[in-house]
Structures are given as structure tokens and as C-alpha cells.
Short mmCIF file of C-alpha atoms and ligand atoms in Angstrom, two decimals:
data_model
loop_
_atom_site.label_atom_id
_atom_site.label_comp_id
_atom_site.label_asym_id
_atom_site.label_seq_id
_atom_site.Cartn_x
_atom_site.Cartn_y
_atom_site.Cartn_z
CA MET A 30 104.79 101.37 131.73
CA LYS A 31 106.29 98.35 130.04
CA ILE A 32 107.76 98.59 126.64
CA TRP A 33 105.80 96.89 123.89
CA PRO A 34 107.10 93.36 123.91
CA HIS A 35 106.60 92.22 120.37
CA LYS A 36 109.05 92.90 117.48
CA HIS A 37 106.58 91.63 114.94
CA ILE A 38 102.86 91.48 115.04
CA LEU A 39 101.95 88.37 113.20
CA THR A 40 99.11 86.58 115.10
CA LEU A 41 96.99 87.52 117.99
CA SER A 42 97.61 83.98 119.55
CA ASP A 43 100.50 85.36 121.50
CA PHE A 44 98.67 88.58 122.74
CA SER A 45 98.22 88.93 126.45
CA GLN A 46 95.35 91.11 127.98
CA ASP A 47 97.73 93.89 128.79
CA ASP A 48 98.67 93.86 124.92
CA TYR A 49 95.12 94.16 123.93
CA LEU A 50 94.52 96.82 126.43
CA ARG A 51 97.47 98.93 125.22
CA VAL A 52 96.28 98.78 121.74
CA ILE A 53 92.69 99.89 122.75
CA ASN A 54 93.75 102.54 125.02
CA LEU A 55 95.98 103.93 122.37
CA ALA A 56 93.32 103.74 119.75
CA ASN A 57 91.00 105.82 122.09
CA ARG A 58 93.59 108.51 122.15
CA PHE A 59 94.39 108.43 118.39
CA SER A 60 90.61 108.43 117.71
CA LEU A 61 90.30 111.64 119.66
CA LEU A 62 93.16 113.23 117.89
CA ILE A 63 91.56 112.19 114.54
CA ASN A 64 88.07 113.41 115.38
CA THR A 65 88.51 116.45 117.59
CA GLY A 66 92.22 117.30 117.21
CA GLU A 67 94.83 118.18 114.65
CA LYS A 68 94.31 114.82 112.96
CA LYS A 69 98.16 114.33 112.70
CA ALA A 70 100.88 113.72 115.28
CA ASP A 71 104.63 113.82 114.92
CA LEU A 72 105.20 110.55 116.63
CA LEU A 73 106.56 108.57 113.83
CA LYS A 74 108.30 111.46 112.01
CA GLY A 75 111.50 110.21 110.15
CA SER A 76 110.24 106.51 110.16
CA LEU A 77 109.49 104.69 106.95
CA VAL A 78 106.52 102.37 106.86
CA THR A 79 106.21 100.32 103.53
CA SER A 80 103.11 98.36 102.57
CA ILE A 81 103.77 95.24 100.65
CA PHE A 82 100.52 93.75 99.44
CA PHE A 83 100.80 90.83 97.21
CA GLU A 84 97.07 90.36 97.17
CA ALA A 85 94.16 92.78 96.52
CA SER A 86 92.86 95.14 99.24
CA THR A 87 90.98 98.29 99.51
CA ARG A 88 90.25 98.89 103.25
CA THR A 89 93.40 97.48 105.01
CA ARG A 90 95.95 98.90 102.68
CA ASN A 91 94.52 102.42 102.61
CA SER A 92 93.77 102.45 106.35
CA PHE A 93 97.29 101.24 107.17
CA GLU A 94 98.90 103.97 104.80
CA LEU A 95 96.56 106.68 106.27
CA ALA A 96 97.58 105.56 109.84
CA ALA A 97 101.10 105.85 109.10
CA LYS A 98 100.63 109.27 107.47
CA ARG A 99 98.60 110.37 110.53
CA LEU A 100 101.67 109.67 112.64
CA SER A 101 103.82 111.64 110.20
CA ALA A 102 105.76 108.56 108.95
CA GLU A 103 107.04 108.45 105.28
CA VAL A 104 105.14 105.78 103.27
CA LEU A 105 106.15 103.55 100.48
CA SER A 106 103.69 101.42 98.70
CA PHE A 107 104.53 98.26 96.72
CA SER A 108 102.49 97.06 93.92
CA PRO A 109 103.20 93.66 92.48
CA SER A 110 102.18 94.16 88.92
CA SER A 111 104.83 96.98 88.42
CA SER A 112 107.61 95.43 90.51
CA SER A 113 110.50 93.04 89.96
CA LEU A 114 108.28 90.24 91.01
CA THR A 115 107.40 90.13 87.25
CA LYS A 116 111.09 89.51 86.67
CA GLY A 117 111.04 86.56 88.94
CA GLU A 118 112.09 88.04 92.25
CA THR A 119 110.87 86.11 95.24
CA PHE A 120 108.81 87.68 98.02
CA LEU A 121 111.68 87.20 100.48
CA ASP A 122 113.96 89.13 98.25
CA THR A 123 111.29 91.86 97.77
CA ALA A 124 111.03 92.13 101.55
CA LEU A 125 114.79 92.36 102.14
CA THR A 126 115.08 95.10 99.48
CA TYR A 127 112.49 97.15 101.35
CA SER A 128 114.26 96.57 104.62
CA ALA A 129 117.63 97.47 103.08
CA ILE A 130 116.11 100.71 101.70
CA GLY A 131 115.42 101.84 105.32
CA SER A 132 111.91 100.65 106.06
CA ASP A 133 111.23 100.43 109.89
CA ILE A 134 107.92 98.56 109.46
CA LEU A 135 106.92 96.29 106.59
CA VAL A 136 102.97 95.78 106.33
CA VAL A 137 102.63 92.49 104.57
CA ARG A 138 99.60 90.88 102.97
CA HIS A 139 99.99 87.60 101.01
CA SER A 140 97.54 84.99 99.80
CA SER A 141 99.69 82.13 101.27
CA SER A 142 99.53 81.52 105.05
CA ASP A 143 102.90 82.12 106.88
CA VAL A 144 104.56 84.57 104.27
CA PRO A 145 104.79 87.43 106.85
CA PHE A 146 106.19 84.80 109.36
CA GLU A 147 108.84 83.72 106.88
CA ILE A 148 109.73 87.38 106.18
CA SER A 149 110.10 88.05 109.89
CA LYS A 150 112.30 85.10 110.41
CA ARG A 151 114.57 86.01 107.56
CA LEU A 152 114.89 89.60 108.76
CA ASP A 153 115.79 88.44 112.17
CA LEU A 154 118.42 86.08 110.87
CA LYS A 155 120.00 89.07 109.14
CA ASN A 156 119.74 91.12 112.46
CA ALA A 157 117.64 93.59 110.63
CA LYS A 158 115.77 96.13 112.74
CA THR A 159 112.75 96.08 110.50
CA SER A 160 109.40 94.78 112.03
CA VAL A 161 106.65 92.97 110.24
CA LEU A 162 103.06 93.69 110.67
CA ASN A 163 100.76 91.00 109.20
CA ALA A 164 98.01 92.45 107.18
CA GLY A 165 96.46 89.27 106.33
CA ASP A 166 98.14 85.88 105.19
CA GLY A 167 96.10 83.07 103.43
CA LEU A 168 93.47 81.62 105.89
CA HIS A 169 95.79 82.23 108.93
CA SER A 170 95.71 85.54 110.55
CA HIS A 171 94.62 89.14 110.27
CA PRO A 172 95.46 90.70 113.53
CA SER A 173 94.58 94.41 112.83
CA GLN A 174 91.09 93.23 111.78
CA GLY A 175 90.57 91.14 114.95
CA LEU A 176 91.67 94.01 116.90
CA LEU A 177 89.36 96.52 115.22
CA ASP A 178 86.39 94.15 115.54
CA LEU A 179 87.13 93.87 119.25
CA TYR A 180 87.37 97.65 119.52
CA THR A 181 84.17 98.28 117.52
CA LEU A 182 82.16 95.58 119.76
CA THR A 183 83.60 97.00 122.79
CA LYS A 184 82.63 100.57 121.80
CA PHE A 185 79.11 99.36 121.09
CA PHE A 186 78.59 97.82 124.33
CA SER A 187 80.38 100.42 126.59
CA GLU A 188 78.72 103.21 128.08
CA VAL A 189 81.54 104.89 129.79
CA ASN A 190 85.05 103.22 129.52
CA THR A 191 86.18 101.49 126.46
CA ASP A 192 86.95 98.29 128.40
CA PRO A 193 86.82 94.89 126.51
CA ASN A 194 85.93 93.11 129.56
CA ILE A 195 82.33 94.21 128.83
CA LEU A 196 82.24 91.39 126.38
CA LYS A 197 82.54 88.69 129.16
CA GLY A 198 79.71 86.26 128.69
CA LYS A 199 78.39 87.89 125.60
CA GLU A 200 77.53 85.46 122.78
CA ILE A 201 79.04 86.46 119.38
CA LEU A 202 77.80 84.63 116.22
CA ILE A 203 80.34 84.47 113.41
CA LEU A 204 78.25 83.42 110.43
CA GLY A 205 79.42 81.95 107.08
CA ASP A 206 82.69 80.92 105.58
CA VAL A 207 84.70 80.58 108.81
CA ILE A 208 87.16 77.79 107.35
CA HIS A 209 88.52 80.25 104.67
CA SER A 210 88.62 83.28 106.97
CA ARG A 211 91.69 84.62 108.55
CA VAL A 212 89.39 87.37 109.98
CA ALA A 213 87.35 84.67 111.92
CA ARG A 214 90.52 83.15 113.34
CA SER A 215 91.83 86.48 114.58
CA ASP A 216 88.41 87.40 115.99
CA MET A 217 88.27 84.19 117.80
CA TRP A 218 91.59 84.82 119.51
CA ALA A 219 90.51 88.44 120.43
CA LEU A 220 87.07 88.08 121.60
CA THR A 221 87.64 84.94 123.65
CA ALA A 222 90.65 86.71 125.34
CA PHE A 223 87.96 88.82 127.10
CA GLY A 224 85.51 85.90 127.80
CA ALA A 225 83.18 86.36 124.97
CA ASN A 226 81.69 83.06 123.75
CA ILE A 227 81.65 82.38 119.98
CA ILE A 228 79.11 80.50 118.04
CA LEU A 229 80.37 79.62 114.64
CA CYS A 230 77.25 79.16 112.31
CA GLY A 231 77.34 77.79 108.72
CA PRO A 232 77.09 74.54 106.74
CA GLU A 233 79.82 71.67 107.41
CA GLU A 234 81.89 72.59 104.30
CA LEU A 235 82.39 76.05 105.71
CA VAL A 236 82.35 75.41 109.44
CA THR A 237 84.34 72.24 110.17
CA ASN A 238 83.70 70.44 113.40
CA GLU A 239 87.46 70.85 114.53
CA LEU A 240 87.00 74.62 114.52
CA GLU A 241 85.51 74.15 117.93
CA ASN A 242 89.08 73.38 119.31
CA PHE A 243 90.54 76.42 117.74
CA VAL A 244 91.54 78.23 121.00
CA LYS A 245 91.93 75.10 123.25
CA LYS A 246 95.02 74.04 125.04
CA THR A 247 95.50 71.06 122.62
CA ASN A 248 96.31 73.60 119.83
CA SER A 249 100.11 73.74 119.47
CA ALA A 250 100.02 77.61 119.12
CA GLN A 251 98.17 77.63 122.47
CA LYS A 252 100.99 75.99 124.42
CA LYS A 253 102.17 79.63 125.16
CA ASP A 254 98.66 81.09 125.59
CA PRO A 255 99.00 84.06 127.87
CA ILE A 256 95.15 84.24 128.44
CA GLN A 257 93.81 82.29 131.52
CA ASN A 258 90.18 82.02 131.04
CA ARG A 259 89.10 82.22 127.45
CA GLY A 260 85.50 82.08 126.18
CA SER A 261 84.33 79.07 124.62
CA ILE A 262 83.79 78.12 120.81
CA SER A 263 80.72 76.06 119.68
CA ILE A 264 79.11 75.30 116.37
CA SER A 265 75.67 75.68 115.07
CA ARG A 266 74.28 74.54 111.76
CA SER A 267 71.05 76.70 112.12
CA LEU A 268 71.07 80.43 111.74
CA GLU A 269 67.45 80.64 112.83
CA ASP A 270 68.31 78.69 116.14
CA SER A 271 71.54 80.42 116.93
CA ILE A 272 70.45 83.99 116.17
CA LYS A 273 67.86 84.03 118.89
CA ASN A 274 70.31 84.40 121.88
CA ALA A 275 73.19 86.21 120.03
CA ASP A 276 74.49 89.45 121.41
CA GLY A 277 76.27 90.39 118.12
CA ILE A 278 76.83 88.97 114.68
CA ILE A 279 79.96 89.12 112.51
CA VAL A 280 79.07 88.19 108.95
CA LEU A 281 81.69 86.65 106.40
CA ARG A 282 82.04 86.92 102.73
CA LEU A 283 82.04 83.53 100.91
CA GLN A 284 85.89 83.64 99.97
CA LYS A 285 85.59 81.77 96.61
CA GLU A 286 89.19 82.55 95.79
CA ARG A 287 90.32 80.45 98.61
CA MET A 288 87.70 77.58 98.01
CA ALA A 289 88.50 74.18 96.45
CA GLN A 290 86.40 74.14 93.22
CA ASN A 291 82.70 73.15 93.69
CA LEU A 292 83.10 73.03 97.49
CA LEU A 293 79.67 74.75 97.64
CA ASN A 294 77.45 73.30 95.13
CA CYS A 295 74.66 75.88 95.27
CA ILE A 296 75.05 79.38 96.35
CA LYS A 297 71.33 80.06 96.19
CA SER A 298 70.68 77.33 98.64
CA TYR A 299 73.59 78.70 100.97
CA SER A 300 71.96 82.06 100.82
CA ASN A 301 68.55 80.79 101.61
CA GLN A 302 69.74 79.21 104.91
CA PHE A 303 72.58 81.67 105.96
CA CYS A 304 72.10 85.06 104.30
CA LEU A 305 71.47 87.58 107.11
CA THR A 306 68.16 89.15 106.17
CA PRO A 307 65.68 91.43 108.18
CA GLU A 308 63.35 88.42 108.73
CA LYS A 309 66.11 86.30 110.39
CA LEU A 310 67.28 89.28 112.37
CA ASN A 311 63.70 89.86 113.66
CA LEU A 312 64.19 86.40 115.43
CA ASN A 313 66.28 88.19 117.86
CA GLN A 314 64.53 90.62 120.27
CA LYS A 315 67.58 92.80 120.99
CA ASN A 316 69.14 95.59 118.77
CA ILE A 317 72.18 93.59 118.27
CA PRO A 318 75.33 94.96 116.28
CA ILE A 319 76.14 93.55 112.88
CA LEU A 320 79.75 93.50 111.69
CA HIS A 321 81.26 92.38 108.34
CA PRO A 322 85.03 92.96 107.51
CA GLY A 323 84.10 93.80 103.83
CA PRO A 324 84.09 93.38 100.96
CA ILE A 325 80.43 92.55 101.24
CA ASN A 326 78.50 90.49 98.63
CA ARG A 327 75.15 91.89 98.79
CA GLY A 328 72.29 89.32 98.75
CA VAL A 329 74.80 86.44 99.14
CA GLU A 330 75.82 86.55 102.86
CA ILE A 331 74.07 89.68 103.88
CA SER A 332 70.97 91.41 102.39
CA SER A 333 71.17 94.97 101.32
CA LEU A 334 68.23 95.93 103.66
CA VAL A 335 70.49 94.95 106.71
CA VAL A 336 73.48 96.80 105.32
CA ASP A 337 71.70 100.11 104.36
CA SER A 338 68.77 100.33 106.84
CA TYR A 339 69.58 98.45 109.98
CA GLN A 340 70.63 101.04 112.47
CA ASN A 341 73.25 98.86 114.30
CA CYS A 342 75.00 97.68 111.16
CA LEU A 343 78.51 98.75 112.12
CA ILE A 344 80.40 98.04 108.79
CA GLU A 345 81.43 101.64 108.44
CA SER A 346 82.32 102.16 112.01
CA GLN A 347 84.71 99.16 111.51
CA VAL A 348 86.43 100.90 108.67
CA SER A 349 86.64 104.20 110.59
CA ASN A 350 87.88 102.34 113.72
CA GLY A 351 90.48 100.69 111.70
CA VAL A 352 92.54 103.82 111.28
CA PRO A 353 93.44 104.42 114.99
CA ILE A 354 93.86 100.82 115.69
CA ARG A 355 96.43 100.63 113.02
CA MET A 356 98.00 104.00 114.17
CA ALA A 357 98.38 102.20 117.64
CA LEU A 358 100.06 99.06 116.16
CA LEU A 359 102.38 101.21 114.14
CA TYR A 360 103.11 103.24 117.27
CA LEU A 361 103.77 100.21 119.42
CA LEU A 362 106.14 98.55 117.15
CA SER A 363 108.17 102.01 116.92
CA GLU A 364 108.11 101.93 120.70
CA TYR A 365 109.52 98.51 120.69
CA GLN A 366 112.36 99.72 118.22
CA GLY A 367 112.97 102.85 120.46
CA ASN A 368 111.94 104.98 117.64
CA LEU A 369 109.64 107.53 119.38
CA LYS A 370 108.91 109.75 122.24
CA ALA A 371 106.31 108.58 124.82
CA ILE A 372 102.95 110.28 124.75
C1 LIG B 429 89.07 90.47 104.61
C2 LIG B 429 90.34 89.82 104.05
O1 LIG B 429 91.04 90.38 103.21
O2 LIG B 429 90.72 88.93 104.84
N1 LIG B 429 88.93 91.66 104.40
C3 LIG B 429 89.42 92.79 105.02
O3 LIG B 429 90.70 92.74 105.21
N2 LIG B 429 88.79 93.86 105.31
C4 LIG B 429 87.80 89.60 104.41
C5 LIG B 429 87.51 89.01 103.04
O4 LIG B 429 88.33 89.23 102.24
O5 LIG B 429 86.34 88.61 103.05
#
């Protein structure tokens, strides 16, 4: 089998179908290990994984740290409020420090788009061996979430094999604050790679018209697109209309911390139109899966009844699936570095 080709994992725009399939196949194996086996493997023994989160996180950070521990790596965890950032150190110097201390992989989250890219470039200039794994940068990219959403939907639709090609032709609605969402962007790369068609649904402020071109050839990131036949992206302003034919829905939080002031002048009228309620869900005749990356704001973008009582609400499965997916990503970067035995 070919060695993993990426030194860093920063975006899904450069993932080939082989890349996705390697992640999913490994996640299946790690999932078996977690659920029926010994829970831990020695594959990253002796490696150091450092999580550098400049922005708040519950799920992603813990999931990455647990994934590293399940592979027997050592784990360091950086917390901005008790670090030298408070003495004026830059994020680049912080990252170089953790590389110099011996980190094999830096898992980086930052509120500004591109910070993990800048760190990776600086490390490469210095010929450092350290890899960077983007755990969410600004509005830009959140590859591990895109992959775990792909995995969760694939598992939902698959009866036997976990093959994401099962998503071909399926209509996946991404509902809400798409413009501020790095999750939506990574989901669009991942799901269209296997022929799913995406409907972005929300008001103009949150779902701008140019998002329709997000994965098209005109996009500069797309010039080196390794995927031949991507699914399409279209836009709907009506949840009532678009929900009828949907095969699945990914609901997004209103990411107010990333919004210009007063962008949405009335949250109540937003919720009236776009909050996912049992009544709106009933317009769809199938038992479709509902995803949400969390954190959820109950009653704003999704009603408690859907979260707590709808049988195909997969929010907790997404969280569980995040661990084997992140184990796979850590494993593959270690493979690139020549740091592990094959399994
Ligand atoms: C998301 C994020 O941080 O981008 N959450 C996550 O990683 N699970 C989505 C959000 O903040 O709404």
C-alpha cells in the first residue's frame, strides 16, 4: 500500500478518494479496537502529540487527546491563559517551541483562518519533522470534523461495508450559518468527493450566493482538485421546500462570535424560519439522519425535541466517531514520518 502522501493535514480540498478511503478503513479498525478490543494500541508509542488550541473547544480537543492516548502517544496540552502568550509570545514562536521540545504532531486550532498553514510553512522552512493537523481555523477548514461527518453518514446508510460511495446521488442539506462555518466547508469537500449533492439552506446573510461555486473548478484551491466527478452545491432559501427531498441534514450553530455586529437583526425570526423542529422534519417522509457538530443552541437552530427524541439524531454518534477518525489521522501522519509499524 502507498505511504500516506501528506506531511500536514490542513484542508480536505487536496484529499483524493484514496485518502478518504484510507481514513475510513482505519477508523473502522480503530473503532473495533475501542469497542470490542483492548481499547489501546501501541502504534504511536514514543511519539509526542501536542494540542495547541488558541480557541475554546470541548469535543475536538478531548477527542484528539483521547485518540493520541489510545494509540499510546505522549500528550502535551497547551492552554493560552497560562502560557507565554500572555507575555507577548506570537503563535508562531509558541508552535516552534513545541516542535523544538520534540512534538511529532501539533494539533492546532485558532480563530484566524490560515494560522495552521502559516505554522506548517514555518516548520517546513526550518526543516522540522513536525506535522500540523488543523483542528479548526477561523471560517476556513475543519478537516477532522468533515471526515467524521462523512464517516457518520456513510455508516448510517451502509448495510454491510462502510463505503462512502453509498452517498452518490444523496441530497444532503446543510442548514443555517454556512458562511461562518469551517465545518460546512470541510463537509462540502468531503461529501461532494463521493457524489453527494449539497443543498445549502438559510437566509442570504448566512448563505451567500457565491457559496454555490465553492467546489467548482474556478476556485483557486480547486486547480489541483484530485476528484473527477464531484457532487453539486445549490442554495435554497426555504427549509419547508428543501427538506422534502433531503436524505440527511447537517444543522449548524449561529456562530455569533464570528459574525459582524447586527448581521442578523432578529434571532427569533431566524428561528421561526430555519430552526429544525419536529413539524418541519415531518415534511420529509423518510427517517433521515440529523447531524450537528456541536455545541448546540437548543431552540435556536434545532429544537430540543429533535435532539432528545428523534431516533436518527446522530449528534452523539458524531462525537463517538470522532475518536477513531482522529486516531486514523494521527496514525497516517506518523506513517508519513516513518514513525510506526504497519498494522
Ligand atoms: C465547530 C467548530 O468549532 O467549528 N464545533 C466543533 O468543532 N465540534 C462548530 C461550532 O463551533 O459551531
